[in-house]
Short mmCIF file of C-alpha atoms in Angstrom, two decimals:
data_model
loop_
_atom_site.label_atom_id
_atom_site.label_comp_id
_atom_site.label_asym_id
_atom_site.label_seq_id
_atom_site.Cartn_x
_atom_site.Cartn_y
_atom_site.Cartn_z
CA MET A 1376 89.32 137.35 119.50
CA ALA A 1377 89.60 134.78 116.70
CA THR A 1378 89.73 136.11 113.17
CA GLU A 1379 88.86 134.47 109.87
CA GLU A 1380 92.56 133.72 109.38
CA ASP A 1381 92.65 131.77 112.66
CA LYS A 1382 89.95 129.34 111.60
CA PRO A 1383 91.15 125.91 110.39
CA ARG A 1384 90.96 125.44 106.64
CA GLU A 1385 87.82 123.58 105.64
CA SER A 1386 88.58 120.32 103.86
CA LEU A 1387 87.24 119.30 100.48
CA TRP A 1388 85.09 116.64 102.14
CA GLU A 1389 83.53 119.07 104.62
CA ARG A 1390 82.52 121.30 101.72
CA LEU A 1391 81.05 118.41 99.74
CA GLU A 1392 79.03 117.20 102.75
CA ARG A 1393 77.00 120.39 102.57
CA PRO A 1394 74.06 120.14 100.17
CA SER A 1395 74.29 122.31 97.09
CA PRO A 1396 72.00 125.34 97.33
CA THR A 1397 70.60 124.55 93.87
CA PRO A 1398 70.54 121.18 92.09
CA ARG A 1399 73.07 120.87 89.29
CA GLN A 1400 72.37 117.94 87.03
CA THR A 1401 75.24 118.31 84.57
CA LEU A 1402 78.15 118.18 87.00
CA SER A 1403 79.01 116.48 90.28
CA PRO A 1404 82.13 115.53 92.26
CA GLN A 1405 81.60 111.93 91.15
CA ARG A 1406 81.60 112.89 87.48
CA ILE A 1407 84.70 115.01 87.93
CA ALA A 1408 86.49 112.14 89.69
CA ALA A 1409 85.47 109.55 87.09
CA ALA A 1410 86.53 111.74 84.18
CA ALA A 1411 89.87 112.61 85.78
CA ALA A 1412 90.63 108.98 86.63
CA ALA A 1413 89.85 107.92 83.07
CA VAL A 1414 92.24 110.53 81.66
CA ALA A 1415 94.98 109.53 84.12
CA ASP A 1416 94.50 105.83 83.35
CA ALA A 1417 94.98 106.50 79.64
CA GLU A 1418 97.56 109.30 79.63
CA GLY A 1419 99.03 109.72 83.11
CA LEU A 1420 98.72 112.40 85.76
CA GLU A 1421 100.41 115.02 83.59
CA ALA A 1422 97.35 115.08 81.35
CA ILE A 1423 95.09 116.23 84.19
CA THR A 1424 94.36 119.96 83.88
CA MET A 1425 91.24 121.87 84.80
CA ARG A 1426 90.73 122.87 81.18
CA ARG A 1427 91.08 119.26 80.01
CA LEU A 1428 88.59 118.11 82.62
CA ALA A 1429 86.07 120.72 81.56
CA SER A 1430 86.45 119.57 77.96
CA GLU A 1431 86.00 115.91 78.89
CA LEU A 1432 82.92 116.77 80.92
CA GLY A 1433 81.45 119.03 78.28
CA VAL A 1434 81.15 122.02 80.61
CA ALA A 1435 82.50 125.55 80.77
CA PRO A 1436 86.18 125.85 81.87
CA MET A 1437 85.21 127.37 85.21
CA ALA A 1438 82.39 124.94 85.99
CA PRO A 1439 84.49 122.36 87.94
CA TYR A 1440 85.52 125.11 90.35
CA ARG A 1441 82.03 124.92 91.85
CA TYR A 1442 83.27 121.78 93.59
CA VAL A 1443 87.07 121.90 93.62
CA ALA A 1444 89.62 124.60 94.31
CA GLY A 1445 92.16 123.17 91.88
CA LYS A 1446 94.12 120.10 90.84
CA ASP A 1447 94.96 119.06 94.42
CA ASP A 1448 91.25 118.66 95.14
CA VAL A 1449 90.80 116.76 91.88
CA LEU A 1450 93.51 114.30 92.91
CA GLU A 1451 91.74 113.70 96.23
CA LEU A 1452 88.49 113.03 94.40
CA MET A 1453 90.28 110.60 92.07
CA VAL A 1454 91.82 108.68 94.97
CA ASP A 1455 88.47 108.41 96.71
CA HIS A 1456 86.76 107.37 93.49
CA VAL A 1457 89.05 104.41 92.76
CA TYR A 1458 89.25 103.31 96.42
CA ALA A 1459 85.49 102.76 96.31
CA ASP A 1460 86.36 99.53 94.45
CA LEU A 1461 88.47 98.24 97.37
CA ARG A 1462 86.23 96.47 99.85
CA LEU A 1463 87.41 93.85 102.31
CA PRO A 1464 85.23 90.80 103.04
CA ASP A 1465 83.59 90.76 106.46
CA GLY A 1466 84.08 87.99 108.97
CA LEU A 1467 87.69 87.10 108.19
CA GLY A 1468 90.49 86.71 110.71
CA TRP A 1469 93.22 89.32 110.99
CA ARG A 1470 95.64 87.50 108.69
CA GLU A 1471 93.08 86.86 105.96
CA THR A 1472 91.95 90.49 106.18
CA MET A 1473 95.51 91.83 105.87
CA ARG A 1474 96.09 89.51 102.93
CA ALA A 1475 92.88 90.66 101.23
CA LEU A 1476 93.91 94.27 101.87
CA ALA A 1477 97.33 93.75 100.29
CA LEU A 1478 96.08 91.83 97.27
CA GLY A 1479 93.18 94.20 96.72
CA THR A 1480 95.43 97.24 96.92
CA ARG A 1481 97.89 95.67 94.47
CA ASP A 1482 95.11 94.98 91.97
CA LEU A 1483 93.83 98.53 92.40
CA MET A 1484 97.27 100.07 91.84
CA LEU A 1485 97.90 97.95 88.75
CA ARG A 1486 94.60 99.13 87.27
CA HIS A 1487 95.51 102.74 88.06
CA LEU A 1488 99.28 103.10 87.69
CA TRP A 1489 99.08 106.81 88.49
CA LEU A 1490 98.39 105.95 92.15
CA ALA A 1491 102.11 105.22 92.57
CA GLN A 1492 102.99 108.61 91.06
CA LEU A 1493 100.92 110.81 93.36
CA SER A 1494 102.51 113.59 95.37
CA PRO A 1495 102.99 112.90 99.09
CA GLN A 1496 100.04 115.16 99.87
CA ALA A 1497 97.70 113.28 97.53
CA ARG A 1498 99.09 109.88 98.53
CA LEU A 1499 98.31 110.58 102.19
CA SER A 1500 94.95 112.28 101.59
CA LEU A 1501 92.24 111.27 104.05
CA THR A 1502 89.28 110.48 101.82
CA PRO A 1503 86.09 108.75 102.95
CA ASN A 1504 86.69 105.55 100.97
CA ARG A 1505 90.32 105.27 102.06
CA MET A 1506 89.26 105.80 105.67
CA ALA A 1507 86.62 103.07 105.27
CA VAL A 1508 89.30 100.59 104.13
CA ALA A 1509 91.53 101.52 107.08
CA GLU A 1510 88.61 101.12 109.48
CA GLN A 1511 87.88 97.63 108.15
CA ALA A 1512 91.52 96.60 108.45
CA LEU A 1513 91.93 97.96 111.97
CA SER A 1514 88.66 96.37 113.07
CA ALA A 1515 90.07 92.96 112.09
CA LEU A 1516 92.99 93.58 114.46
CA ASP A 1517 90.80 94.71 117.32
CA GLY A 1518 90.17 92.16 120.05
CA LEU A 1519 93.52 90.38 119.64
CA GLY A 1520 94.99 91.88 122.79
CA LEU A 1521 97.00 94.50 120.87
CA ASP A 1522 97.08 98.10 121.99
CA ALA A 1523 96.20 100.90 119.57
CA ASP A 1524 99.83 101.56 118.62
CA ALA A 1525 100.51 97.90 117.80
CA MET A 1526 97.34 97.66 115.71
CA MET A 1527 98.36 100.68 113.66
CA SER A 1528 101.91 99.33 113.29
CA VAL A 1529 100.59 96.07 111.81
CA PHE A 1530 98.35 97.97 109.40
CA ARG A 1531 101.18 100.26 108.34
CA ALA A 1532 103.65 97.39 107.97
CA VAL A 1533 101.36 95.70 105.46
CA ASP A 1534 100.63 99.00 103.74
CA ALA A 1535 104.35 99.78 103.50
CA TYR A 1536 105.09 96.38 101.98
CA VAL A 1537 102.41 96.93 99.33
CA ALA A 1538 103.65 100.46 98.58
CA GLY A 1539 107.25 99.31 98.19
CA ALA A 1540 106.43 96.32 96.02
CA LEU A 1541 104.06 98.28 93.82
CA ASN A 1542 106.44 101.21 93.51
CA TYR A 1543 108.85 98.85 91.72
CA GLU A 1544 106.20 96.91 89.80
CA SER A 1545 104.48 100.10 88.59
CA ALA A 1546 107.82 101.59 87.54
CA VAL A 1547 108.56 98.51 85.41
CA LEU A 1548 105.11 98.64 83.79
CA ASN A 1549 105.45 102.36 83.07
CA LEU A 1550 108.89 101.76 81.54
CA LEU A 1551 107.51 98.98 79.33
CA ARG A 1552 104.68 101.24 78.22
CA GLU A 1553 106.96 104.20 77.61
CA HIS A 1554 109.32 102.24 75.34
CA GLY A 1555 106.75 99.95 73.77
CA TRP A 1556 108.38 96.81 75.18
CA SER A 1557 106.16 93.77 75.52
CA ASP A 1558 107.42 92.00 78.64
CA GLY A 1559 110.20 91.49 81.15
CA GLY A 1560 112.23 89.45 78.69
CA GLU A 1561 112.39 92.37 76.28
CA LEU A 1562 113.29 94.71 79.13
CA ARG A 1563 116.14 92.43 80.18
CA SER A 1564 117.37 92.28 76.59
CA GLU A 1565 117.52 96.07 76.49
CA LEU A 1566 119.41 96.17 79.79
CA ALA A 1567 121.70 93.26 78.89
CA PRO A 1568 124.76 95.36 77.92
CA GLN A 1569 124.75 97.13 81.30
CA MET A 1570 124.07 93.96 83.26
CA THR A 1571 126.76 92.04 81.36
CA TRP A 1572 129.37 94.64 82.28
CA HIS A 1573 128.41 94.48 85.97
CA MET A 1574 128.50 90.69 86.04
CA ARG A 1575 131.91 90.56 84.34
CA THR A 1576 133.41 92.56 87.19
CA GLY A 1577 132.93 89.54 89.43
CA ARG A 1578 131.63 91.73 92.25
CA TYR A 1579 128.10 90.33 92.35
CA PRO A 1580 128.25 86.50 92.45
CA THR A 1581 124.99 86.05 94.36
CA PHE A 1582 123.09 88.33 91.99
CA GLN A 1583 124.64 86.43 89.08
CA ARG A 1584 123.38 83.14 90.51
CA TYR A 1585 119.91 84.68 90.66
CA LEU A 1586 120.12 85.69 87.00
CA ARG A 1587 121.24 82.21 85.96
CA THR A 1588 118.94 80.05 88.07
CA ALA A 1589 115.76 82.00 88.93
CA THR A 1590 112.67 80.67 87.16
CA ARG A 1591 110.08 83.24 88.25
CA LYS A 1592 111.62 86.54 87.16
CA ASP A 1593 108.37 87.62 85.51
CA ASP A 1594 105.90 85.99 87.90
CA THR A 1595 105.10 89.21 89.74
CA ARG A 1596 102.01 87.79 91.41
CA TRP A 1597 104.03 84.96 92.96
CA GLN A 1598 106.77 87.38 94.01
CA PHE A 1599 104.23 89.66 95.68
CA GLU A 1600 102.34 86.88 97.46
CA SER A 1601 105.55 85.25 98.69
CA GLY A 1602 106.83 88.50 100.15
CA LEU A 1603 103.44 89.13 101.73
CA THR A 1604 103.53 85.70 103.38
CA TYR A 1605 106.95 86.50 104.89
CA VAL A 1606 105.62 89.81 106.25
CA LEU A 1607 102.52 88.21 107.78
CA ASP A 1608 104.56 85.34 109.23
CA GLY A 1609 106.89 87.86 110.86
CA ILE A 1610 104.00 89.81 112.35
CA ALA A 1611 102.39 86.65 113.71
CA ALA A 1612 105.64 85.43 115.24
CA GLU A 1613 106.53 88.79 116.78
CA LEU A 1614 103.12 89.46 118.30
CA GLY A 1615 102.09 85.87 119.04
CA ILE A 1616 98.79 86.17 117.19
#
């Protein structure tokens, strides 16, 4: 006979789907998410505590626990909240949809740098708005003669490119913010002694040519879009779509 311990753990979203037994006007999951995202945008994920949230919301310290079990649930709410801003246009072909997905996700992650700092659990959380984006992307790949595994591989290839590119770009932006540096030129000036030593060893001639001749070191949008084009070209060539 099944016991309470045998039952699968109910997710945050299952709990929130149930109507509240009594209306509560002062607090909601949406308000919790918005307040937490605002704190993280300004001060980083480390600033998110249940006590801080209660203070920002103007409620008793235990009040948020009506909706969330702890910080992990708050992070899920935050992810869902910001992903509500990512909507893909309807009626586009697969390539245009994947491009819109990548560019939209990049813009989202640059507005919310903490997205790149989430724990694996929070980064992979299945929230309604994230699922809606995935459904739109996969729908654009449906009908091209690809099986389900190939469709998911294309989606994940684009997603992985975005994650990798933004992991680096977000790290640079966080470093600039942390040290009060204004731009990539100032960052390179700070790193110049280390880079000069490496270049003087003569071990990195190709990298040295990049340093001397590259003209778009700080054009991160161009770098991202160029890499994305290479990814999409490779997918199209491999799958014949």
